[in-house]
Coordinates of C-alpha atoms and ligand atoms in Angstrom, one line a residue:
M1 CA -31.2 30.2 -128.1
K2 CA -32.0 27.7 -125.4
P3 CA -29.3 27.4 -122.6
P4 CA -27.4 24.1 -123.1
L5 CA -28.1 20.9 -121.2
L6 CA -25.5 20.2 -118.6
E7 CA -24.8 16.9 -116.7
V8 CA -24.2 17.6 -113.0
S9 CA -21.4 15.3 -111.8
G10 CA -20.7 16.4 -108.2
L11 CA -21.4 18.7 -105.3
S12 CA -19.1 21.6 -104.4
H13 CA -17.9 22.2 -100.8
D14 CA -20.6 24.9 -100.5
G15 CA -23.4 22.7 -101.7
R16 CA -23.7 23.7 -105.4
G17 CA -24.0 21.3 -108.3
V18 CA -20.8 20.9 -110.3
A19 CA -20.9 20.5 -114.1
R20 CA -18.4 20.9 -117.0
R21 CA -19.1 23.0 -120.1
D22 CA -16.5 23.5 -122.9
G23 CA -13.8 22.3 -120.5
K24 CA -14.7 24.8 -117.8
T25 CA -16.3 24.0 -114.4
V26 CA -19.7 25.5 -113.8
F27 CA -21.2 25.8 -110.3
I28 CA -25.0 25.7 -110.3
A29 CA -26.8 26.6 -107.1
G30 CA -29.7 24.2 -106.5
A31 CA -28.5 21.4 -108.8
L32 CA -27.7 17.9 -107.6
P33 CA -25.3 15.2 -108.7
G34 CA -26.8 12.9 -111.4
E35 CA -29.1 15.6 -112.6
Q36 CA -29.5 16.9 -116.2
V37 CA -30.2 20.7 -116.0
R38 CA -30.5 23.9 -117.9
C39 CA -28.9 26.9 -116.3
R40 CA -28.0 30.5 -117.0
V41 CA -24.4 31.7 -116.3
T42 CA -24.6 34.6 -113.9
R43 CA -20.9 35.2 -113.4
A44 CA -18.1 34.1 -115.8
R45 CA -14.7 33.9 -114.2
A46 CA -11.3 32.9 -115.7
R47 CA -11.3 29.4 -114.3
F48 CA -15.0 28.7 -113.6
D49 CA -18.5 30.0 -114.2
E50 CA -21.3 30.5 -111.7
A51 CA -24.9 29.7 -112.8
Q52 CA -28.5 29.9 -111.9
L53 CA -30.6 26.8 -112.2
L54 CA -33.4 27.3 -114.7
E55 CA -34.8 23.8 -115.2
V56 CA -34.2 20.2 -114.0
L57 CA -34.8 17.8 -116.9
R58 CA -33.8 14.7 -115.1
A59 CA -34.0 14.9 -111.3
S60 CA -31.9 13.1 -108.8
P61 CA -33.8 10.4 -107.0
Q62 CA -32.5 12.0 -103.8
R63 CA -34.1 15.4 -104.6
R64 CA -37.0 16.4 -102.4
A65 CA -39.2 19.4 -101.9
P66 CA -37.4 21.7 -99.4
P67 CA -39.4 21.7 -96.2
C68 CA -38.7 25.4 -95.4
P69 CA -40.5 28.1 -97.6
H70 CA -37.5 30.4 -97.2
F71 CA -35.1 27.9 -98.8
G72 CA -33.4 29.3 -101.9
H73 CA -33.5 32.9 -100.5
C74 CA -32.3 32.5 -96.9
G75 CA -28.5 32.1 -96.6
G76 CA -28.9 29.8 -93.6
C77 CA -29.4 26.4 -95.5
T78 CA -28.1 25.2 -98.9
L79 CA -29.0 21.5 -99.0
Q80 CA -32.7 21.2 -98.0
H81 CA -33.5 19.9 -101.5
L82 CA -31.3 16.8 -100.9
S83 CA -32.7 14.0 -98.7
D84 CA -31.2 13.7 -95.3
G85 CA -29.4 10.4 -95.9
A86 CA -27.9 11.7 -99.1
Q87 CA -26.6 14.8 -97.3
L88 CA -24.7 12.7 -94.9
A89 CA -23.3 10.6 -97.8
A90 CA -22.3 13.8 -99.6
H91 CA -20.4 15.0 -96.5
Q92 CA -18.7 11.7 -96.2
Q93 CA -17.6 11.9 -99.9
Q94 CA -16.4 15.4 -99.4
L95 CA -14.1 14.5 -96.5
A96 CA -12.8 11.4 -98.4
G97 CA -12.4 13.5 -101.6
A98 CA -10.5 16.3 -99.8
L99 CA -8.1 13.8 -98.0
E100 CA -7.5 12.0 -101.3
R101 CA -7.2 15.0 -103.6
I102 CA -5.3 17.4 -101.3
A103 CA -3.3 15.0 -99.2
G104 CA -3.2 11.8 -101.1
L105 CA -4.4 10.1 -97.9
Q106 CA -6.9 7.5 -96.9
P107 CA -7.5 6.7 -93.2
G108 CA -6.6 3.3 -92.0
Q109 CA -10.2 3.0 -90.8
W110 CA -13.3 5.1 -91.4
L111 CA -15.4 6.0 -88.3
E112 CA -19.1 5.4 -88.7
P113 CA -20.6 8.8 -89.9
V114 CA -22.7 10.4 -87.1
A115 CA -26.1 11.7 -88.2
S116 CA -28.1 14.4 -86.4
D117 CA -31.8 15.2 -86.0
P118 CA -32.4 16.8 -89.4
F119 CA -34.3 19.8 -88.0
G120 CA -34.6 21.6 -84.7
Y121 CA -31.0 20.9 -83.8
R122 CA -29.4 24.4 -83.9
A123 CA -28.9 25.6 -80.3
R124 CA -27.8 29.1 -81.2
A125 CA -28.2 31.6 -84.0
R126 CA -27.2 35.2 -84.7
L127 CA -30.0 36.9 -86.7
A128 CA -29.7 40.1 -88.5
V129 CA -32.4 42.9 -88.2
A130 CA -33.2 45.3 -91.0
W131 CA -35.6 48.2 -90.4
D132 CA -37.4 49.6 -93.4
A133 CA -38.5 53.0 -92.1
G134 CA -40.7 53.8 -95.2
A135 CA -42.7 50.6 -94.9
R136 CA -42.3 50.5 -91.1
R137 CA -41.4 46.9 -91.5
V138 CA -38.8 44.8 -89.7
A139 CA -36.9 42.0 -91.5
L140 CA -35.5 39.5 -89.0
G141 CA -33.5 36.5 -90.3
F142 CA -30.3 35.3 -91.9
R143 CA -28.8 37.3 -94.8
R144 CA -29.4 36.1 -98.3
G145 CA -26.4 34.2 -99.6
A146 CA -23.5 36.5 -100.2
S147 CA -25.6 39.6 -100.0
R148 CA -26.3 42.0 -97.1
V149 CA -30.1 41.7 -97.7
V150 CA -31.9 40.1 -94.7
E151 CA -34.4 37.3 -95.6
P152 CA -37.4 38.0 -93.3
L153 CA -38.3 34.9 -91.4
D154 CA -41.3 34.0 -89.4
S155 CA -39.8 30.7 -88.3
C156 CA -36.7 28.6 -88.9
P157 CA -37.0 24.8 -88.9
V158 CA -33.3 24.1 -88.1
L159 CA -33.4 26.3 -85.0
A160 CA -34.2 24.7 -81.6
P161 CA -37.9 25.1 -81.3
A162 CA -37.7 27.3 -78.2
A163 CA -35.5 29.8 -80.1
G164 CA -37.4 29.6 -83.4
A165 CA -40.7 30.4 -81.6
L166 CA -39.3 33.8 -80.7
I167 CA -38.7 35.0 -84.3
A168 CA -42.1 36.2 -85.3
P169 CA -43.1 37.8 -82.0
L170 CA -39.7 39.6 -81.8
A171 CA -40.0 40.9 -85.3
A172 CA -43.5 42.3 -84.4
L173 CA -42.2 43.8 -81.2
I174 CA -39.2 45.5 -82.7
A175 CA -41.4 47.1 -85.4
T176 CA -43.3 48.9 -82.6
L177 CA -40.3 50.2 -80.6
A178 CA -39.6 53.9 -80.6
A179 CA -36.2 53.3 -82.2
P180 CA -36.5 50.0 -84.2
G181 CA -33.6 51.1 -86.5
Q182 CA -31.2 50.9 -83.5
V183 CA -31.6 47.1 -83.2
H184 CA -29.1 45.4 -85.5
E185 CA -28.9 41.8 -84.4
L186 CA -30.6 39.3 -82.2
W187 CA -28.5 36.5 -80.7
L188 CA -30.6 33.5 -79.6
A189 CA -29.2 30.6 -77.5
T190 CA -30.8 27.6 -75.9
G191 CA -29.4 25.8 -72.9
E192 CA -30.2 22.5 -71.2
P193 CA -32.5 24.0 -69.9
G194 CA -33.0 27.6 -70.6
L195 CA -33.2 30.3 -73.3
A196 CA -31.3 33.5 -73.7
L197 CA -31.8 36.5 -76.0
G198 CA -29.1 39.0 -76.8
V199 CA -30.2 42.3 -78.4
A200 CA -27.3 44.1 -80.1
C201 CA -28.0 47.8 -80.7
A202 CA -26.2 50.9 -82.1
P203 CA -26.6 53.2 -80.3
A204 CA -28.0 51.8 -77.0
L205 CA -31.8 51.8 -76.7
D206 CA -33.6 54.2 -74.4
A207 CA -35.2 53.0 -71.2
P208 CA -38.8 52.6 -72.5
D209 CA -37.7 50.4 -75.4
R210 CA -35.5 48.4 -73.1
A211 CA -38.4 47.9 -70.7
R212 CA -40.6 46.5 -73.5
L213 CA -37.9 44.0 -74.5
E214 CA -37.4 43.1 -70.8
A215 CA -41.1 42.4 -70.4
F216 CA -41.1 40.3 -73.6
A217 CA -38.1 38.2 -72.4
A218 CA -39.7 37.7 -68.9
A219 CA -42.9 36.5 -70.5
Q220 CA -41.0 34.0 -72.6
G221 CA -38.8 32.9 -69.7
A222 CA -35.7 34.1 -71.6
V223 CA -32.6 35.7 -70.0
L224 CA -32.1 39.1 -71.7
H225 CA -28.8 40.7 -72.5
F226 CA -28.2 44.0 -74.2
G227 CA -25.1 44.6 -76.4
V228 CA -23.8 47.9 -77.9
I229 CA -22.0 48.0 -81.3
A230 CA -19.6 50.8 -80.8
A231 CA -18.6 51.2 -84.5
H232 CA -19.7 49.7 -87.8
G233 CA -18.3 46.1 -88.2
E234 CA -17.4 45.7 -84.6
E235 CA -18.6 43.0 -82.3
P236 CA -21.2 44.0 -79.7
Q237 CA -20.1 44.7 -76.2
W238 CA -22.5 42.7 -74.0
T239 CA -23.7 43.3 -70.4
E240 CA -24.1 40.2 -68.4
A241 CA -27.5 40.9 -67.1
G242 CA -28.6 37.4 -66.0
P243 CA -27.5 33.9 -65.2
P244 CA -25.6 31.8 -67.8
L245 CA -27.0 28.9 -69.7
R246 CA -25.6 25.4 -69.4
Y247 CA -25.2 22.3 -71.5
A248 CA -24.0 18.8 -70.7
T249 CA -21.0 17.2 -72.4
A250 CA -22.4 13.7 -71.8
V251 CA -25.2 12.2 -69.8
D252 CA -23.0 12.0 -66.7
G253 CA -20.3 14.3 -68.0
P254 CA -19.2 17.8 -67.0
V255 CA -21.8 20.5 -67.4
L256 CA -20.6 23.8 -69.0
E257 CA -21.9 27.3 -68.4
F258 CA -21.9 29.8 -71.2
Q259 CA -23.4 33.1 -72.4
P260 CA -25.1 33.5 -75.9
W261 CA -22.0 35.3 -77.3
H262 CA -19.6 32.5 -76.4
F263 CA -18.5 30.0 -79.0
T264 CA -20.3 26.8 -78.3
Q265 CA -20.8 23.9 -80.7
A266 CA -24.2 24.5 -82.5
N267 CA -25.6 21.0 -82.2
R268 CA -25.7 19.5 -78.7
G269 CA -26.4 15.9 -79.7
V270 CA -23.6 15.7 -82.3
N271 CA -21.3 17.6 -80.0
R272 CA -21.8 14.9 -77.4
A273 CA -21.1 12.2 -80.0
L274 CA -17.9 14.1 -81.1
I275 CA -16.7 14.4 -77.5
A276 CA -17.3 10.7 -77.0
A277 CA -15.4 9.9 -80.2
V278 CA -12.5 12.1 -79.1
L279 CA -12.4 10.3 -75.7
A280 CA -12.5 6.9 -77.4
Q281 CA -9.8 7.8 -79.9
L282 CA -7.4 9.5 -77.5
A283 CA -8.2 7.0 -74.7
P284 CA -6.4 9.1 -72.1
G285 CA -5.1 7.2 -69.2
A286 CA -4.6 8.2 -65.6
G287 CA -1.0 9.1 -66.2
D288 CA -1.4 11.1 -69.4
H289 CA -0.8 14.8 -69.9
V290 CA -3.1 16.1 -72.7
L291 CA -2.5 19.3 -74.7
E292 CA -5.7 20.8 -76.2
L293 CA -5.3 23.7 -78.7
F294 CA -8.3 26.0 -79.5
C295 CA -10.0 24.9 -76.3
G296 CA -12.7 27.5 -76.1
L297 CA -14.6 27.3 -72.8
G298 CA -13.6 23.8 -72.1
N299 CA -15.9 21.7 -74.3
F300 CA -13.4 18.9 -74.7
T301 CA -10.9 19.9 -71.9
L302 CA -13.2 19.0 -69.1
P303 CA -14.3 15.6 -70.4
L304 CA -10.7 14.8 -71.1
A305 CA -9.8 16.0 -67.6
T306 CA -12.2 13.4 -66.1
R307 CA -9.8 10.7 -67.4
A308 CA -6.3 12.2 -67.8
A309 CA -3.7 13.2 -65.2
R310 CA -3.6 16.7 -66.5
V311 CA -5.0 18.8 -69.5
T312 CA -3.5 22.0 -70.7
G313 CA -5.9 24.1 -72.8
V314 CA -4.7 26.9 -75.1
E315 CA -7.0 29.5 -76.6
G316 CA -6.8 33.0 -78.0
D317 CA -10.0 34.5 -76.5
A318 CA -9.2 35.6 -73.0
G319 CA -12.9 35.9 -72.2
L320 CA -13.5 32.3 -73.2
L321 CA -10.5 31.2 -71.0
D322 CA -12.1 32.9 -68.0
W323 CA -15.2 30.7 -68.6
A324 CA -13.1 27.6 -69.1
R325 CA -11.5 28.2 -65.7
R326 CA -14.9 28.8 -64.2
N327 CA -16.3 25.7 -65.8
A328 CA -13.3 23.6 -64.5
R329 CA -14.0 25.0 -61.0
I330 CA -17.7 24.3 -61.1
N331 CA -17.0 20.7 -62.2
G332 CA -14.3 20.2 -59.6
L333 CA -11.6 19.5 -62.2
A334 CA -8.5 20.9 -60.7
N335 CA -6.2 19.0 -63.0
T336 CA -6.6 21.6 -65.8
E337 CA -4.6 24.7 -66.7
F338 CA -5.5 27.3 -69.3
V339 CA -3.1 29.4 -71.3
A340 CA -3.8 32.4 -73.6
A341 CA -2.0 32.3 -76.9
D342 CA -2.4 33.4 -80.5
L343 CA -2.3 30.0 -82.3
A344 CA -2.3 31.6 -85.8
V345 CA 1.5 32.0 -85.4
A346 CA 4.2 29.5 -84.5
P347 CA 4.5 29.2 -80.7
A348 CA 8.1 30.4 -80.5
G349 CA 9.5 29.6 -77.1
A350 CA 6.1 29.6 -75.3
A351 CA 6.3 27.4 -72.1
W352 CA 3.3 25.3 -73.1
A353 CA 5.0 24.5 -76.4
R354 CA 8.2 23.4 -74.7
A355 CA 6.5 20.9 -72.4
R356 CA 6.1 17.2 -73.3
Y357 CA 2.6 15.7 -73.8
D358 CA 1.2 12.2 -74.3
L359 CA -1.8 13.2 -76.4
V360 CA -2.9 16.3 -78.4
L361 CA -6.3 17.5 -79.4
L362 CA -6.8 20.5 -81.7
D363 CA -10.1 22.1 -82.9
P364 CA -9.1 25.1 -85.0
P365 CA -11.3 27.6 -86.8
R366 CA -12.0 27.2 -90.5
N367 CA -8.5 28.3 -91.6
G368 CA -6.8 25.3 -89.9
A369 CA -3.6 25.1 -87.9
A370 CA -0.8 25.5 -90.4
A371 CA 1.4 27.5 -88.1
L372 CA 1.4 24.9 -85.4
L373 CA 2.3 21.8 -87.3
P374 CA 6.1 21.9 -86.9
A375 CA 5.6 22.4 -83.1
L376 CA 3.0 19.7 -82.9
A377 CA 5.4 17.1 -84.3
R378 CA 7.9 17.9 -81.6
L379 CA 5.7 17.6 -78.5
G380 CA 6.4 13.9 -78.0
A381 CA 2.7 12.9 -78.2
R382 CA 1.8 9.4 -79.3
R383 CA -1.6 10.4 -80.9
I384 CA -3.2 13.6 -82.2
A385 CA -6.9 14.1 -82.7
Y386 CA -7.8 16.9 -85.1
V387 CA -11.4 18.2 -85.0
S388 CA -12.2 20.3 -88.1
C389 CA -15.0 22.3 -89.6
D390 CA -13.3 22.6 -93.0
A391 CA -12.3 19.4 -94.8
A392 CA -9.9 21.3 -97.2
T393 CA -7.7 22.8 -94.4
L394 CA -7.8 19.6 -92.5
A395 CA -6.5 17.7 -95.6
R396 CA -3.9 20.4 -96.1
D397 CA -2.6 20.1 -92.5
A398 CA -2.9 16.3 -92.7
A399 CA -0.7 16.3 -95.8
V400 CA 2.0 18.3 -93.9
L401 CA 1.9 16.1 -90.8
C402 CA 2.0 12.8 -92.7
A403 CA 4.6 14.1 -95.3
R404 CA 7.1 14.5 -92.5
G405 CA 7.1 10.7 -92.2
A406 CA 6.5 10.7 -88.5
W407 CA 2.7 10.4 -88.5
S408 CA 0.0 8.3 -90.1
L409 CA -3.7 8.9 -90.5
T410 CA -5.3 6.1 -88.6
H411 CA -9.0 7.1 -88.4
A412 CA -11.3 9.8 -89.9
G413 CA -15.0 10.4 -89.7
V414 CA -17.9 12.8 -90.4
F415 CA -20.0 14.3 -87.7
D416 CA -23.1 15.9 -89.3
M417 CA -23.2 19.0 -87.0
F418 CA -25.2 21.2 -89.4
P419 CA -27.8 19.3 -91.5
Q420 CA -29.4 21.1 -94.3
T421 CA -26.2 23.0 -94.9
A422 CA -22.9 22.2 -96.7
H423 CA -21.0 22.4 -93.4
F424 CA -20.0 19.4 -91.3
E425 CA -17.4 18.5 -88.7
S426 CA -14.7 16.0 -89.1
L427 CA -12.4 14.1 -86.8
A428 CA -9.1 12.8 -88.0
V429 CA -6.7 10.8 -85.8
F430 CA -2.9 10.6 -86.3
D431 CA -0.5 8.2 -84.7
R432 CA 3.2 8.8 -84.4
L433 CA 4.7 6.1 -86.6
A434 CA 7.6 5.3 -84.3
V435 CA 5.0 4.4 -81.6
R436 CA 3.0 2.2 -83.9
A437 CA 6.2 0.4 -85.0
R438 CA 7.1 -0.2 -81.3
E439 CA 3.7 -1.7 -80.6
R440 CA 3.9 -4.3 -83.4
Ligands
SAM1 C1 -14.0 25.7 -83.5 S1 -13.9 26.7 -82.1 C2 -13.6 25.4 -80.9 C3 -13.7 25.7 -79.5 C4 -13.9 24.5 -78.5 N1 -12.9 23.5 -78.9 C5 -15.3 24.0 -78.5 O1 -15.5 22.8 -78.9 O2 -16.2 24.7 -78.0 C6 -12.3 27.4 -82.3 C7 -11.7 28.1 -81.2 O3 -10.5 28.7 -81.6 C8 -10.3 30.0 -81.1 N2 -9.4 30.7 -81.9 C9 -9.7 31.2 -83.2 N3 -8.6 31.8 -83.7 C10 -7.6 31.7 -82.7 C11 -6.2 32.1 -82.7 N4 -5.6 32.7 -83.7 N5 -5.5 31.7 -81.6 C12 -6.1 31.0 -80.6 N6 -7.4 30.6 -80.6 C13 -8.1 31.0 -81.6 C14 -11.7 30.5 -81.0 O4 -11.8 31.5 -80.0 C15 -12.5 29.3 -80.6 O5 -12.6 29.1 -79.2

């Protein structure tokens, strides 16, 4: 019997087509909204099915041939088969849909969505290495979807060209090392200017293999770092073998130094647009004290500090905080202070949470900032800017903030930080309602 025809009505948060069959939701990888498809159910669950696309009978006008030959196997991209403009529109719909569905909210005003260069934008990547001793072959690339299998790449069109150009020669070089099986990951990062390569091993490589990688990095003009993975599943411990990279937060803005293992926003151009939007929305004045939660190595802190009286940055990673302090020093911004705290829990009695602030910025990881919301509402701020990489947790937190009756969602917008994938950044802005009433 032929698999049934399905009408695809939407796109899921992870980029799969969504259809209904016998009252049950079906997620179809590779299908697009508006399409009529045949698919095969690969996994039946209680509340939904997962399916493999077999045939597209009526294609979306926005479907295109994926530019990368690895698309469909490589776990790095999920939306290359959708035109660039339609990807941006889909992300916009996803943010609007999450705010409406989860929080019952619409912003007072939508910010113009910010598009990116569609390819060559990704400034850093963490690639897996798999050594097949029998075939004496190295697979270097991203893992395939949810599996541990590494898709062997010879190039990657979303990576910054300087980093992408290292993939094929590195795979060839690793295959000729004395101990190729000891290389587990390559961390690539580009700066403005500069290129760095982190080689994560378990156990550490012997001197001759290290020397060959050092010669390769020198020939490519890349700073080389070695990392050792002490136990399975642990993060590499890196040696700082060379100078840091740097990037600019704006044309004339503070310049931040970093190493390839530090969290930095993946897309420099969209990051600059996001910083500019945060500055425009918060509009810090010379008398304002700003609190920034999840501040990392100072990506927003330092631009804010060029305008505000004072910025207090809070972050959980002590290593990143050292670099935030260093970056403040390098940029001559003495009006910053940085505090280490676990922001996954409520800040019971912490000094930073007892102070008063005029403005707040938060940029949490994917799971959002649920534990902080009661404290946020008590800080006295007139405006909160919330940068998010997960529309669902942003909407969940927005619902809590606005349900307390004290805050309203004034602006929201999409920043297309990761084209060709289902991921994007959002900015949501909340005003304290009492402040808005006073201003009227
Ligand atoms: C999305 S990144 C943003 C970093 C920074 N705002 C930037 O733009 O580069 C999230 C940050 O939250 C930090 N973080 C994650 N979990 C945390 C926790 N439980 N407590 C404090 N900080 C945490 C990470 O170390 C990371 O720096």
